[in-house]
Amino acid sequence: NMKNLLLTVKGERVAQPTFGCNLFNCLFENFDADFDNKIIESIREAVATWLPHVVLNNIQVDSQQDRNTVSVSVAFSLATAPNATESLTLNLLRAVR
């Protein structure tokens, strides 16, 4: 569910235009001091809205401007089982403007 949520662009899903995450929209923005925080906030917002039973334990963003890549690692657990931690890593290519 987490991977599906993060890789779905808002407006992509029929009958649920607000479902998804702004992760891909962030990839089109310029690298700046706030780039990583924009990605983290978009993930937090999507999870809070669509997966309220999930607790985000850690989000790490490794953006490499020289390679136009962004690696996002999310560690999370269910609110009902906080010790059972799962993780997901997405390696994404940025579009070059």
mmCIF file with all atom_site columns, C-alpha atoms in Angstrom:
data_model
loop_
_atom_site.group_PDB
_atom_site.id
_atom_site.type_symbol
_atom_site.label_atom_id
_atom_site.label_alt_id
_atom_site.label_comp_id
_atom_site.label_asym_id
_atom_site.label_entity_id
_atom_site.label_seq_id
_atom_site.pdbx_PDB_ins_code
_atom_site.Cartn_x
_atom_site.Cartn_y
_atom_site.Cartn_z
_atom_site.occupancy
_atom_site.B_iso_or_equiv
_atom_site.pdbx_formal_charge
_atom_site.auth_seq_id
_atom_site.auth_comp_id
_atom_site.auth_asym_id
_atom_site.auth_atom_id
_atom_site.pdbx_PDB_model_num
ATOM 1  C CA . ASN A 1 1  ? 0.000   0.000  0.000   1.00 0.00 ? 1  ASN A CA 1
ATOM 2  C CA . MET A 1 2  ? 2.826   2.397  0.827   1.00 0.00 ? 2  MET A CA 1
ATOM 3  C CA . LYS A 1 3  ? 4.584   1.883  -2.507  1.00 0.00 ? 3  LYS A CA 1
ATOM 4  C CA . ASN A 1 4  ? 1.301   2.245  -4.386  1.00 0.00 ? 4  ASN A CA 1
ATOM 5  C CA . LEU A 1 5  ? 0.521   5.505  -2.573  1.00 0.00 ? 5  LEU A CA 1
ATOM 6  C CA . LEU A 1 6  ? 3.940   7.073  -3.112  1.00 0.00 ? 6  LEU A CA 1
ATOM 7  C CA . LEU A 1 7  ? 4.186   6.129  -6.790  1.00 0.00 ? 7  LEU A CA 1
ATOM 8  C CA . THR A 1 8  ? 0.684   7.342  -7.670  1.00 0.00 ? 8  THR A CA 1
ATOM 9  C CA . VAL A 1 9  ? 0.496   10.908 -8.946  1.00 0.00 ? 9  VAL A CA 1
ATOM 10 C CA . LYS A 1 10 ? -2.482  12.899 -7.664  1.00 0.00 ? 10 LYS A CA 1
ATOM 11 C CA . GLY A 1 11 ? -5.141  12.956 -10.366 1.00 0.00 ? 11 GLY A CA 1
ATOM 12 C CA . GLU A 1 12 ? -3.972  9.671  -11.883 1.00 0.00 ? 12 GLU A CA 1
ATOM 13 C CA . ARG A 1 13 ? -6.516  7.426  -10.182 1.00 0.00 ? 13 ARG A CA 1
ATOM 14 C CA . VAL A 1 14 ? -10.009 7.329  -11.634 1.00 0.00 ? 14 VAL A CA 1
ATOM 15 C CA . ALA A 1 15 ? -12.786 8.366  -9.212  1.00 0.00 ? 15 ALA A CA 1
ATOM 16 C CA . GLN A 1 16 ? -10.218 9.384  -6.566  1.00 0.00 ? 16 GLN A CA 1
ATOM 17 C CA . PRO A 1 17 ? -8.386  12.424 -7.961  1.00 0.00 ? 17 PRO A CA 1
ATOM 18 C CA . THR A 1 18 ? -6.839  13.364 -4.615  1.00 0.00 ? 18 THR A CA 1
ATOM 19 C CA . PHE A 1 19 ? -5.335  9.917  -3.999  1.00 0.00 ? 19 PHE A CA 1
ATOM 20 C CA . GLY A 1 20 ? -1.566  9.798  -4.288  1.00 0.00 ? 20 GLY A CA 1
ATOM 21 C CA . CYS A 1 21 ? 1.525   11.758 -3.417  1.00 0.00 ? 21 CYS A CA 1
ATOM 22 C CA . ASN A 1 22 ? 3.215   14.854 -4.839  1.00 0.00 ? 22 ASN A CA 1
ATOM 23 C CA . LEU A 1 23 ? 6.534   13.011 -4.955  1.00 0.00 ? 23 LEU A CA 1
ATOM 24 C CA . PHE A 1 24 ? 6.899   13.176 -8.739  1.00 0.00 ? 24 PHE A CA 1
ATOM 25 C CA . ASN A 1 25 ? 5.936   16.863 -8.789  1.00 0.00 ? 25 ASN A CA 1
ATOM 26 C CA . CYS A 1 26 ? 8.794   17.532 -6.373  1.00 0.00 ? 26 CYS A CA 1
ATOM 27 C CA . LEU A 1 27 ? 11.227  15.828 -8.744  1.00 0.00 ? 27 LEU A CA 1
ATOM 28 C CA . PHE A 1 28 ? 10.579  18.518 -11.356 1.00 0.00 ? 28 PHE A CA 1
ATOM 29 C CA . GLU A 1 29 ? 11.565  21.317 -8.977  1.00 0.00 ? 29 GLU A CA 1
ATOM 30 C CA . ASN A 1 30 ? 15.032  22.823 -8.869  1.00 0.00 ? 30 ASN A CA 1
ATOM 31 C CA . PHE A 1 31 ? 17.517  21.574 -6.321  1.00 0.00 ? 31 PHE A CA 1
ATOM 32 C CA . ASP A 1 32 ? 17.628  24.050 -3.459  1.00 0.00 ? 32 ASP A CA 1
ATOM 33 C CA . ALA A 1 33 ? 18.148  23.989 0.295   1.00 0.00 ? 33 ALA A CA 1
ATOM 34 C CA . ASP A 1 34 ? 14.513  22.946 0.828   1.00 0.00 ? 34 ASP A CA 1
ATOM 35 C CA . PHE A 1 35 ? 14.361  20.194 -1.844  1.00 0.00 ? 35 PHE A CA 1
ATOM 36 C CA . ASP A 1 36 ? 14.614  17.234 0.564   1.00 0.00 ? 36 ASP A CA 1
ATOM 37 C CA . ASN A 1 37 ? 12.078  18.787 2.953   1.00 0.00 ? 37 ASN A CA 1
ATOM 38 C CA . LYS A 1 38 ? 9.521   19.191 0.144   1.00 0.00 ? 38 LYS A CA 1
ATOM 39 C CA . ILE A 1 39 ? 9.757   15.479 -0.589  1.00 0.00 ? 39 ILE A CA 1
ATOM 40 C CA . ILE A 1 40 ? 9.481   14.557 3.093   1.00 0.00 ? 40 ILE A CA 1
ATOM 41 C CA . GLU A 1 41 ? 6.434   16.787 3.578   1.00 0.00 ? 41 GLU A CA 1
ATOM 42 C CA . SER A 1 42 ? 4.676   15.399 0.506   1.00 0.00 ? 42 SER A CA 1
ATOM 43 C CA . ILE A 1 43 ? 5.158   11.867 1.859   1.00 0.00 ? 43 ILE A CA 1
ATOM 44 C CA . ARG A 1 44 ? 3.958   12.843 5.347   1.00 0.00 ? 44 ARG A CA 1
ATOM 45 C CA . GLU A 1 45 ? 0.866   14.532 3.915   1.00 0.00 ? 45 GLU A CA 1
ATOM 46 C CA . ALA A 1 46 ? -0.076  11.577 1.702   1.00 0.00 ? 46 ALA A CA 1
ATOM 47 C CA . VAL A 1 47 ? 0.394   9.021  4.474   1.00 0.00 ? 47 VAL A CA 1
ATOM 48 C CA . ALA A 1 48 ? -1.567  11.102 6.992   1.00 0.00 ? 48 ALA A CA 1
ATOM 49 C CA . THR A 1 49 ? -4.455  11.393 4.535   1.00 0.00 ? 49 THR A CA 1
ATOM 50 C CA . TRP A 1 50 ? -4.583  7.920  2.996   1.00 0.00 ? 50 TRP A CA 1
ATOM 51 C CA . LEU A 1 51 ? -2.830  5.604  5.462   1.00 0.00 ? 51 LEU A CA 1
ATOM 52 C CA . PRO A 1 52 ? -3.676  7.044  8.901   1.00 0.00 ? 52 PRO A CA 1
ATOM 53 C CA . HIS A 1 53 ? -3.013  3.655  10.529  1.00 0.00 ? 53 HIS A CA 1
ATOM 54 C CA . VAL A 1 54 ? 0.660   3.860  9.472   1.00 0.00 ? 54 VAL A CA 1
ATOM 55 C CA . VAL A 1 55 ? 3.315   5.457  11.667  1.00 0.00 ? 55 VAL A CA 1
ATOM 56 C CA . LEU A 1 56 ? 6.255   6.998  9.812   1.00 0.00 ? 56 LEU A CA 1
ATOM 57 C CA . ASN A 1 57 ? 9.393   6.219  11.801  1.00 0.00 ? 57 ASN A CA 1
ATOM 58 C CA . ASN A 1 58 ? 11.980  7.736  9.480   1.00 0.00 ? 58 ASN A CA 1
ATOM 59 C CA . ILE A 1 59 ? 12.216  9.285  6.033   1.00 0.00 ? 59 ILE A CA 1
ATOM 60 C CA . GLN A 1 60 ? 15.617  9.761  4.416   1.00 0.00 ? 60 GLN A CA 1
ATOM 61 C CA . VAL A 1 61 ? 16.176  11.567 1.152   1.00 0.00 ? 61 VAL A CA 1
ATOM 62 C CA . ASP A 1 62 ? 19.476  11.320 -0.686  1.00 0.00 ? 62 ASP A CA 1
ATOM 63 C CA . SER A 1 63 ? 19.432  13.713 -3.623  1.00 0.00 ? 63 SER A CA 1
ATOM 64 C CA . GLN A 1 64 ? 22.441  13.700 -5.913  1.00 0.00 ? 64 GLN A CA 1
ATOM 65 C CA . GLN A 1 65 ? 22.329  16.775 -8.078  1.00 0.00 ? 65 GLN A CA 1
ATOM 66 C CA . ASP A 1 66 ? 25.234  15.714 -10.291 1.00 0.00 ? 66 ASP A CA 1
ATOM 67 C CA . ARG A 1 67 ? 23.475  12.445 -11.199 1.00 0.00 ? 67 ARG A CA 1
ATOM 68 C CA . ASN A 1 68 ? 19.886  13.749 -11.273 1.00 0.00 ? 68 ASN A CA 1
ATOM 69 C CA . THR A 1 69 ? 18.825  10.961 -8.943  1.00 0.00 ? 69 THR A CA 1
ATOM 70 C CA . VAL A 1 70 ? 16.897  10.913 -5.711  1.00 0.00 ? 70 VAL A CA 1
ATOM 71 C CA . SER A 1 71 ? 16.760  7.992  -3.324  1.00 0.00 ? 71 SER A CA 1
ATOM 72 C CA . VAL A 1 72 ? 13.915  7.992  -0.803  1.00 0.00 ? 72 VAL A CA 1
ATOM 73 C CA . SER A 1 73 ? 13.884  5.535  2.097   1.00 0.00 ? 73 SER A CA 1
ATOM 74 C CA . VAL A 1 74 ? 10.823  5.283  4.311   1.00 0.00 ? 74 VAL A CA 1
ATOM 75 C CA . ALA A 1 75 ? 10.729  3.257  7.521   1.00 0.00 ? 75 ALA A CA 1
ATOM 76 C CA . PHE A 1 76 ? 7.249   2.712  8.898   1.00 0.00 ? 76 PHE A CA 1
ATOM 77 C CA . SER A 1 77 ? 5.076   0.509  11.070  1.00 0.00 ? 77 SER A CA 1
ATOM 78 C CA . LEU A 1 78 ? 1.416   0.021  11.845  1.00 0.00 ? 78 LEU A CA 1
ATOM 79 C CA . ALA A 1 79 ? -0.022  1.875  14.808  1.00 0.00 ? 79 ALA A CA 1
ATOM 80 C CA . THR A 1 80 ? -1.253  -1.459 16.157  1.00 0.00 ? 80 THR A CA 1
ATOM 81 C CA . ALA A 1 81 ? 2.206   -3.082 15.855  1.00 0.00 ? 81 ALA A CA 1
ATOM 82 C CA . PRO A 1 82 ? 4.821   -0.351 16.389  1.00 0.00 ? 82 PRO A CA 1
ATOM 83 C CA . ASN A 1 83 ? 7.708   -2.821 16.806  1.00 0.00 ? 83 ASN A CA 1
ATOM 84 C CA . ALA A 1 84 ? 7.121   -4.466 13.420  1.00 0.00 ? 84 ALA A CA 1
ATOM 85 C CA . THR A 1 85 ? 8.999   -2.014 11.217  1.00 0.00 ? 85 THR A CA 1
ATOM 86 C CA . GLU A 1 86 ? 8.977   -2.216 7.434   1.00 0.00 ? 86 GLU A CA 1
ATOM 87 C CA . SER A 1 87 ? 11.015  -0.154 5.000   1.00 0.00 ? 87 SER A CA 1
ATOM 88 C CA . LEU A 1 88 ? 10.720  0.923  1.404   1.00 0.00 ? 88 LEU A CA 1
ATOM 89 C CA . THR A 1 89 ? 13.394  2.480  -0.807  1.00 0.00 ? 89 THR A CA 1
ATOM 90 C CA . LEU A 1 90 ? 12.604  4.235  -4.072  1.00 0.00 ? 90 LEU A CA 1
ATOM 91 C CA . ASN A 1 91 ? 15.378  5.185  -6.491  1.00 0.00 ? 91 ASN A CA 1
ATOM 92 C CA . LEU A 1 92 ? 14.034  7.879  -8.765  1.00 0.00 ? 92 LEU A CA 1
ATOM 93 C CA . LEU A 1 93 ? 15.417  9.727  -11.777 1.00 0.00 ? 93 LEU A CA 1
ATOM 94 C CA . ARG A 1 94 ? 14.800  13.443 -12.010 1.00 0.00 ? 94 ARG A CA 1
ATOM 95 C CA . ALA A 1 95 ? 13.683  15.037 -15.238 1.00 0.00 ? 95 ALA A CA 1
ATOM 96 C CA . VAL A 1 96 ? 16.245  17.500 -16.549 1.00 0.00 ? 96 VAL A CA 1
ATOM 97 C CA . ARG A 1 97 ? 14.906  20.914 -17.459 1.00 0.00 ? 97 ARG A CA 1
#
